[in-house]
Short mmCIF file of C-alpha atoms and ligand atoms in Angstrom, two decimals:
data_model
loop_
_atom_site.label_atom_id
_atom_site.label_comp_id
_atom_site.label_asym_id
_atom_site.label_seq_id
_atom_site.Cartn_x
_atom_site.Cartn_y
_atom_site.Cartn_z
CA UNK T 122 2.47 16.49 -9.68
CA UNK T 123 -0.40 19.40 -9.11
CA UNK T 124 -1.65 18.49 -5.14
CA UNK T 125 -3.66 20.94 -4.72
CA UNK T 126 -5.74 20.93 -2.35
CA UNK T 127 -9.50 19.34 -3.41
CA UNK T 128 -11.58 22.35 -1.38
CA UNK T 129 -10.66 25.28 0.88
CA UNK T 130 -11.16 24.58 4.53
CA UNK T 131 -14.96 25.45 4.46
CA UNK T 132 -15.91 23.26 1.87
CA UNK T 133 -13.79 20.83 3.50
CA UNK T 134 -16.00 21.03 6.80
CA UNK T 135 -18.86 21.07 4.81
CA UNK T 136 -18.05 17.92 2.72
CA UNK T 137 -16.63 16.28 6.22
CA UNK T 138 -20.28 16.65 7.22
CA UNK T 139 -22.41 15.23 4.54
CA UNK T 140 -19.37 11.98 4.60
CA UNK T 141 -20.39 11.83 8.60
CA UNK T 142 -24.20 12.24 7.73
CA UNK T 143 -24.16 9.47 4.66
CA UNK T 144 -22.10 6.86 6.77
CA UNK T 145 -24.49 7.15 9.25
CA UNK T 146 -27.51 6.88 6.88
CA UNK T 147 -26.03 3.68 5.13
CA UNK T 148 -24.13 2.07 7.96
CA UNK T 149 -20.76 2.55 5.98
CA UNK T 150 -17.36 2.32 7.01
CA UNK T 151 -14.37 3.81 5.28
CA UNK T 152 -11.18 2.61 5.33
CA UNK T 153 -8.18 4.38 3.80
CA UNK T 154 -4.41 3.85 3.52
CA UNK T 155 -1.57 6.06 4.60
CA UNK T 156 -1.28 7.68 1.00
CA UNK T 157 -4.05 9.13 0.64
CA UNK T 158 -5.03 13.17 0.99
CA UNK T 159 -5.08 14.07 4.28
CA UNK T 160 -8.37 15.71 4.00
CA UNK T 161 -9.32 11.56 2.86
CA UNK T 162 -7.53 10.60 5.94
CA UNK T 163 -9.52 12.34 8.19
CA UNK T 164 -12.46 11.12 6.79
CA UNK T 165 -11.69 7.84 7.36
CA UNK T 166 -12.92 5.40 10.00
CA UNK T 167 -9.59 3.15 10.26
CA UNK T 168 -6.19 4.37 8.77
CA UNK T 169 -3.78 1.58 7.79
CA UNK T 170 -1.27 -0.09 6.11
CA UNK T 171 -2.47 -3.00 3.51
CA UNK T 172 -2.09 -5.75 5.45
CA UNK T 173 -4.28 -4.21 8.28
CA UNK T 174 -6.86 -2.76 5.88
CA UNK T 175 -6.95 -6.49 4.41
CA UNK T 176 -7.69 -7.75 8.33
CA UNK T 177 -9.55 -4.71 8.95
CA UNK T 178 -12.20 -5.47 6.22
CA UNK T 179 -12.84 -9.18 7.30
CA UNK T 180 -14.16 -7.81 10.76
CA UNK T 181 -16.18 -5.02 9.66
CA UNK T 182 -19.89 -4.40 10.97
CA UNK T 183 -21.24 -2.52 8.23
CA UNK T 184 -23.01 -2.97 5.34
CA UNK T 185 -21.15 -1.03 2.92
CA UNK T 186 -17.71 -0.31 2.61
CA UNK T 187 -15.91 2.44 1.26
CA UNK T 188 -12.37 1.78 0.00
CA UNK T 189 -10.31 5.12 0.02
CA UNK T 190 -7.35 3.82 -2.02
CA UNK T 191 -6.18 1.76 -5.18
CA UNK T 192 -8.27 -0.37 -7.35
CA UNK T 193 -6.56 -3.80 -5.55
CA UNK T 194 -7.43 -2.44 -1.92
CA UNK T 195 -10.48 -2.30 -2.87
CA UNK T 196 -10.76 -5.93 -4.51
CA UNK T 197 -8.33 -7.46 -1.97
CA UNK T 198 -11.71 -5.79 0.50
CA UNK T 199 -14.52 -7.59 -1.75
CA UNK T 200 -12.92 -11.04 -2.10
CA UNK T 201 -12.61 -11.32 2.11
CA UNK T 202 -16.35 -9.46 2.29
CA UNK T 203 -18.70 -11.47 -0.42
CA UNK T 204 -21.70 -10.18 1.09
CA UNK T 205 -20.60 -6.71 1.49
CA UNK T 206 -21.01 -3.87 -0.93
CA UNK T 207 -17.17 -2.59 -1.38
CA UNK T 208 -17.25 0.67 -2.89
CA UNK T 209 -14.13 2.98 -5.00
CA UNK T 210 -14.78 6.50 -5.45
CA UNK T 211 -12.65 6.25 -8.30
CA UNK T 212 -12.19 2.85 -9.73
CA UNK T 213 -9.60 4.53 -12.09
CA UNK T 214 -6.88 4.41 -9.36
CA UNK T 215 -4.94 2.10 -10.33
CA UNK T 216 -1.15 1.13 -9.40
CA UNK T 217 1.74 0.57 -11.30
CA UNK T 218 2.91 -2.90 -9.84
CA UNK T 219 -0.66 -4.60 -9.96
CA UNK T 220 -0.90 -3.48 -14.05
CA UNK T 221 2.80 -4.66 -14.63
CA UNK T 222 1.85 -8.30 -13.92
CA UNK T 223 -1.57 -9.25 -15.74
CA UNK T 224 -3.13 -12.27 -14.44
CA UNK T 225 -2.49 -14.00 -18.72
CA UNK T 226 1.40 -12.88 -18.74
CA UNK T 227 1.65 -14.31 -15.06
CA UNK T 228 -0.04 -17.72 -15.94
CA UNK T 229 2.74 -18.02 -18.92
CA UNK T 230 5.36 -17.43 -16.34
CA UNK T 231 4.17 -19.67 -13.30
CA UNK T 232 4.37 -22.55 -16.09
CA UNK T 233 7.73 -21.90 -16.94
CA UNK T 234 8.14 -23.14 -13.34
CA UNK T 235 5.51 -26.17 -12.56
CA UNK T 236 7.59 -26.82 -9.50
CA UNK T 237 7.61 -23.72 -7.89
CA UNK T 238 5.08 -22.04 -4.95
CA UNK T 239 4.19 -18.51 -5.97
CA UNK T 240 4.15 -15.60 -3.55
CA UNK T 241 2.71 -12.65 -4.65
CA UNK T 242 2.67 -9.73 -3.07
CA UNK T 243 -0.88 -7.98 -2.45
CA UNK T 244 -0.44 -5.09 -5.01
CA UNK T 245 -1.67 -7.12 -7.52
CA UNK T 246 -5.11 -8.02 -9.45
CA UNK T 247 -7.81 -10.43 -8.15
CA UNK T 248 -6.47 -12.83 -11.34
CA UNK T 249 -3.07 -13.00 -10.18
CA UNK T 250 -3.74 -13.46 -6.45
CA UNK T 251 -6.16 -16.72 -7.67
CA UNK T 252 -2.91 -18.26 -9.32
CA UNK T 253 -1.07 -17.47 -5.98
CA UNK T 254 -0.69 -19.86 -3.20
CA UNK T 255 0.19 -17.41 -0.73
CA UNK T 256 0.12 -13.00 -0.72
CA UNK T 257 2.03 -10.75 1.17
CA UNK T 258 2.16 -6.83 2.19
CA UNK T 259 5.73 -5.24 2.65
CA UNK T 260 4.85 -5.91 6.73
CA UNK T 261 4.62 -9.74 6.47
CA UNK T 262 7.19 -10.53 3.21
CA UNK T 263 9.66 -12.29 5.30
CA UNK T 264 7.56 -14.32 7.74
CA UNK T 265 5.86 -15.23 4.69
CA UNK T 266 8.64 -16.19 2.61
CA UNK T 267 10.38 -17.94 5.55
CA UNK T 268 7.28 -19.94 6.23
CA UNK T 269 7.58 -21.98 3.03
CA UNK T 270 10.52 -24.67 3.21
CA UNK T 271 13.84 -23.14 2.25
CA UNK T 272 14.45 -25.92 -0.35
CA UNK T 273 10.76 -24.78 -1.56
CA UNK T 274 11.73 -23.02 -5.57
CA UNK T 275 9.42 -19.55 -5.63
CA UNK T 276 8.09 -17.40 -7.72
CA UNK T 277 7.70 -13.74 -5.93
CA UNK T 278 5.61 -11.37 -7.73
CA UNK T 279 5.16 -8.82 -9.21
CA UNK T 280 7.86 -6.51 -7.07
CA UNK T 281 11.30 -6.61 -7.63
CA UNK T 282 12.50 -4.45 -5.26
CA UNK T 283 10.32 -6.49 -2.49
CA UNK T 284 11.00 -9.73 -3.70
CA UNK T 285 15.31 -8.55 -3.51
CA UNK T 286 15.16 -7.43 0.05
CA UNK T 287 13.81 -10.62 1.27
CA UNK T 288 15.81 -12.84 -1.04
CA UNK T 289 18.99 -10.59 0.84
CA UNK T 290 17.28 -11.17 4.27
CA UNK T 291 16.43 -14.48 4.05
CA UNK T 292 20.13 -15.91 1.86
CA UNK T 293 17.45 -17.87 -0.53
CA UNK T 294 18.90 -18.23 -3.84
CA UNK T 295 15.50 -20.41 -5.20
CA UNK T 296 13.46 -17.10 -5.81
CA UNK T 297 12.10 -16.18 -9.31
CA UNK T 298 11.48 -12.34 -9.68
CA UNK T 299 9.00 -10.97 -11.89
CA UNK T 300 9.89 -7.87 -13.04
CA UNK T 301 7.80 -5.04 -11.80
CA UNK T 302 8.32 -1.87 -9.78
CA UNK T 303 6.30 0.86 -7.79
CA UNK T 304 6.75 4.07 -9.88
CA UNK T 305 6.94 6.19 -6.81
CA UNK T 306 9.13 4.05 -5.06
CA UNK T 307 11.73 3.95 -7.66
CA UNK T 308 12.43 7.62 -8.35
CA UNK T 309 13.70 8.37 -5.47
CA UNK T 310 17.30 9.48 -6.10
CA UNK T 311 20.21 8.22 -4.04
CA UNK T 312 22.60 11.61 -4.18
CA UNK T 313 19.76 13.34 -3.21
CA UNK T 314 19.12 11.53 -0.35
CA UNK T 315 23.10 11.70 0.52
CA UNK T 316 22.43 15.54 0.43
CA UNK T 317 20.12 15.29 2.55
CA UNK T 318 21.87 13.08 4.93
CA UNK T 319 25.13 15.50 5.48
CA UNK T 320 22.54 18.06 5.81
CA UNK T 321 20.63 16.66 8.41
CA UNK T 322 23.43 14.19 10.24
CA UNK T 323 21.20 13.46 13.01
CA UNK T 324 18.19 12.29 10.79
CA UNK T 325 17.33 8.77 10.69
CA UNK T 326 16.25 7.15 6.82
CA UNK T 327 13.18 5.21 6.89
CA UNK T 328 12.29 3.39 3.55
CA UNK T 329 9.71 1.40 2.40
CA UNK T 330 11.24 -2.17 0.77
CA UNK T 331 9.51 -0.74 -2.97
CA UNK T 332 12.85 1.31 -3.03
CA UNK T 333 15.57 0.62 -5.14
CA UNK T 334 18.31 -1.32 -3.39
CA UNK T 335 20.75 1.12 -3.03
CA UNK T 336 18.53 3.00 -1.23
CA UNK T 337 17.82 0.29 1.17
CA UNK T 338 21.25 0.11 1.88
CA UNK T 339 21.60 3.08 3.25
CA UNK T 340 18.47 3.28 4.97
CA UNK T 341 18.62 3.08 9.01
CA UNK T 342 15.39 1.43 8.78
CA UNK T 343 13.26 -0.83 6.26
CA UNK T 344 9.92 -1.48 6.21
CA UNK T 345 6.31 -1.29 5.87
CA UNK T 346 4.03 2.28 6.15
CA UNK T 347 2.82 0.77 9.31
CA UNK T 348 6.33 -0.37 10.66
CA UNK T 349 7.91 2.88 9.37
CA UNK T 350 5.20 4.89 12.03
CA UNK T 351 5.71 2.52 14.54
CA UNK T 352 9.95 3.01 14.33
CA UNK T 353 9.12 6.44 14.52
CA UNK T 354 7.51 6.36 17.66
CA UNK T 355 9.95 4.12 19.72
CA UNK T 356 13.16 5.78 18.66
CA UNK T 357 14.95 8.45 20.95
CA UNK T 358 15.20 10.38 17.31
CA UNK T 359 13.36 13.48 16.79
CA UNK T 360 14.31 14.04 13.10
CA UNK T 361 13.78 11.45 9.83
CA UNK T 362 14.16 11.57 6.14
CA UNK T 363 11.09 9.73 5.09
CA UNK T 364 11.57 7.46 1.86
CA UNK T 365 8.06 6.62 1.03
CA UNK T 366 4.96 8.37 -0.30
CA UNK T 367 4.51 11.48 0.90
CA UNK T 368 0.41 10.84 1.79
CA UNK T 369 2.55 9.24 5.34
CA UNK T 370 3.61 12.79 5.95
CA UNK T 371 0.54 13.39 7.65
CA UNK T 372 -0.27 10.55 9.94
CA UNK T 373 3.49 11.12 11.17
CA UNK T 374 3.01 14.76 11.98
CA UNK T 375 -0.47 13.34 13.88
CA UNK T 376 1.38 11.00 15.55
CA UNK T 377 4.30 12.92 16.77
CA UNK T 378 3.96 16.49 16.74
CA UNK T 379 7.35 17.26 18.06
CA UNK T 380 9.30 15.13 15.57
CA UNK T 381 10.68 16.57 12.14
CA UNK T 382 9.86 14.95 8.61
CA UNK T 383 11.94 15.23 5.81
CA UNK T 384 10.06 13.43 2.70
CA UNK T 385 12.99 12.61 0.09
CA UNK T 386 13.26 14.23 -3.29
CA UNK T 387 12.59 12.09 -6.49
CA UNK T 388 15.38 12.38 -9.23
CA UNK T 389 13.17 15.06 -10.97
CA UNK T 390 12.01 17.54 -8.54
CA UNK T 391 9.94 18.94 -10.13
CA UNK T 392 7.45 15.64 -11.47
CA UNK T 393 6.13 15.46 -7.84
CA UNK T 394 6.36 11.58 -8.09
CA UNK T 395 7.11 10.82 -4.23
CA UNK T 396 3.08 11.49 -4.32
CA UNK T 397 1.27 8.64 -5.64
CA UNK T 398 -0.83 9.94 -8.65
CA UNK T 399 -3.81 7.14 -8.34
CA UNK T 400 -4.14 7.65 -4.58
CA UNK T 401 -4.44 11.34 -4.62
CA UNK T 402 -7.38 10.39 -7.23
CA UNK T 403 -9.42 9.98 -4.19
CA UNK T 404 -11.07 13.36 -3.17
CA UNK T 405 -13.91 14.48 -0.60
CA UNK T 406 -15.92 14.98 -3.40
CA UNK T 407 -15.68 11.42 -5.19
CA UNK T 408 -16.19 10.07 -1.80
CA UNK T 409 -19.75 12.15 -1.38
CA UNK T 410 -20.89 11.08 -4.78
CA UNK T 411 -19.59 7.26 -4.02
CA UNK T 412 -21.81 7.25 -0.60
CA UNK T 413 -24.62 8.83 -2.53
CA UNK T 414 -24.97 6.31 -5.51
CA UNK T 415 -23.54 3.45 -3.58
CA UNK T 416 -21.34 3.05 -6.72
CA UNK T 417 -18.68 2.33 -8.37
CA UNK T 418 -19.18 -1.01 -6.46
CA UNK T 419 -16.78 -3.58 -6.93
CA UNK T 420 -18.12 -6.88 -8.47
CA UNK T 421 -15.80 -10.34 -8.72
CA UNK T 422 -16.53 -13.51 -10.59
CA UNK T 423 -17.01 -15.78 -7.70
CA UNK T 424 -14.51 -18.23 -9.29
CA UNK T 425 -11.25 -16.30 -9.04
CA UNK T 426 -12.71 -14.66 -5.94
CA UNK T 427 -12.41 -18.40 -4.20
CA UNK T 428 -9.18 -18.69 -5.44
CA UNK T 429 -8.35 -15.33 -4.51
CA UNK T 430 -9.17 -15.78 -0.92
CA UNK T 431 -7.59 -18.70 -0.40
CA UNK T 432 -4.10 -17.04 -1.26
CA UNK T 433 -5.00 -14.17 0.96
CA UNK T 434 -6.84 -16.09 3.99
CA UNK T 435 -2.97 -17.98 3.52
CA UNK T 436 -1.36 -14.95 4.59
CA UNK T 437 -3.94 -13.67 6.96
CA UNK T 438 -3.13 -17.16 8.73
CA UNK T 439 0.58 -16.67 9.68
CA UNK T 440 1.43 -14.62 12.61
P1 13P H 123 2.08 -0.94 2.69
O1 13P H 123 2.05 -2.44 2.73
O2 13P H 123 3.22 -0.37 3.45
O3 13P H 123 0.77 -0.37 3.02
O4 13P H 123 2.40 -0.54 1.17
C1 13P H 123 1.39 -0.47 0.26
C2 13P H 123 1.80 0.08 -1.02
O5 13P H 123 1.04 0.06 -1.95
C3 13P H 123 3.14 0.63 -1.18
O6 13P H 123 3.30 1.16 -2.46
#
């Protein structure tokens, strides 16, 4: 994928400025995941993972908020914040796992199963989180999944990958998968990485769960973008080949100057896809003209919203 860069330096300053100046002159927050631009990053007033954005956004003093990320950030933002005005610079950022599961197909599947509990992990649509009973992020999966009764049946949703790693961690056989996958997670190639390895001996793998099992398997350590800094930081290591989205790059090299990151190849080089297409749709620029015509705003139908929070407020709830 083409990353170039949205402006030169100048224009970056420049559009830096009028972000700072319209944030002030709204009372608007922005919040922005770990994927995004680093130019985005920096513009940002709290930098997480999803589950803390999700927290993030119930606590906010502000009136509007600015989602830099995917469409479902955004909506996960609006059903916890009714009152607020959420905004998306670009609403067309979507994400592969939320449109492999739409909220019809899911409701055929959940009655296949009357008896099971469904778990759905947050990448998903406001309509399939208000048929969930509880959500997750990659950071809470297992305490979420071990918090319902192991002789509980489930239905995890809509990651494979995800919903495998905790079905290995946790030994429970009573899982139902739906069948969806992160299209950046799942290139990422495993003789690659094994290249990379001999090359780098002392390097230790960090993946996010989205991979592709084999990956995890011969990762040192799996988990979240959040838990993935935070390993980073309390190791001895100084050197780590990253198995995520690249947008982490820069928070790491903020973080810990001194350390070495080696972001893992795809299978084709050359398609760029260890960048996430729909979160490098969100530029300076888009921002600026968000800010400036409050809009695209996102708007829920209060029904599903209820139902929405209720699986998300479920999560929220375990510690
Ligand atoms: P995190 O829960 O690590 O933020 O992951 C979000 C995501 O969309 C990964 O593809």
């Amino acid at each position: 994928m083409n990353l170039v860069k949205t402006s030169d330096t100048q224009s970056t300053t420049r559009l830096l400025a009028r972000i700072a100046e319209l944030k002030r002159q709204k009372k608007a927050v922005i919040l922005a995941h770990y994927y995004t631009r680093p130019e985005v990053q920096s513009a940002a007033d709290f930098l997480g993972d999803s589950l803390a954005l999700a927290v993030r956004a119930q606590t906010i003093d502000a009136e509007i908020i600015l989602f830099a990320g995917v469409h479902f950030m955004a909506e996960t933002a609006k059903v916890l914040c009714p009152s607020k005005k959420v905004l998306i610079p670009c609403p067309e950022a979507g994400c592969s796992l939320a449109e492999s599961c739409n909220a019809a197909a899911f409701a055929a599947f959940k009655a296949r199963y009357p008896d099971h509990k469904v778990v759905s992990y947050v990448n998903t649509t406001v309509g399939v989180k208000a048929l969930t009973d509880i959500c997750c992020t990659s950071s809470n999966a297992l305490k979420v999944v071990q918090s319902i009764p192991a002789d509980q049946p489930l239905i995890f949703g809509p990651d494979r990958n995800l919903g495998s790693y905790i079905q290995k961690l946790t030994g429970r056989k009573n899982m139902v998968l739906w069948d969806g996958a992160c299209h950046v997670h799942e290139e990422f190639s495993l003789e690659k990485l094994l290249e990379l390895k001999q090359k780098h001996p002392k390097a230790k793998v960090v993946a996010h769960p989205e991979c592709r099992a084999y990956i995890l398997d011969v990762a040192d350590f799996v988990g979240s973008t959040a838990a993935i800094l935070d390993y980073c930081g309390d190791t001895d290591s100084t050197e780590f080949i990253v198995v995520t989205e690249a947008g982490i790059l820069a928070e790491m090299q903020r973080r810990f100057p001194d350390k070495k990151f080696i972001p893992a190849p795809p299978d084709d080089e050359t398609c760029g896809c260890n960048n996430c297409r729909f979160m490098k749709m969100v530029t300076l620029e888009n921002i600026v003209a968000c800010l400036e015509n409050e809009a695209p705003e996102i708007i829920l139908d209060e029904q599903t919203r209820l139902k929405a929070e209720r699986s998300i407020l479920n999560m929220i709830q375990i510690k």
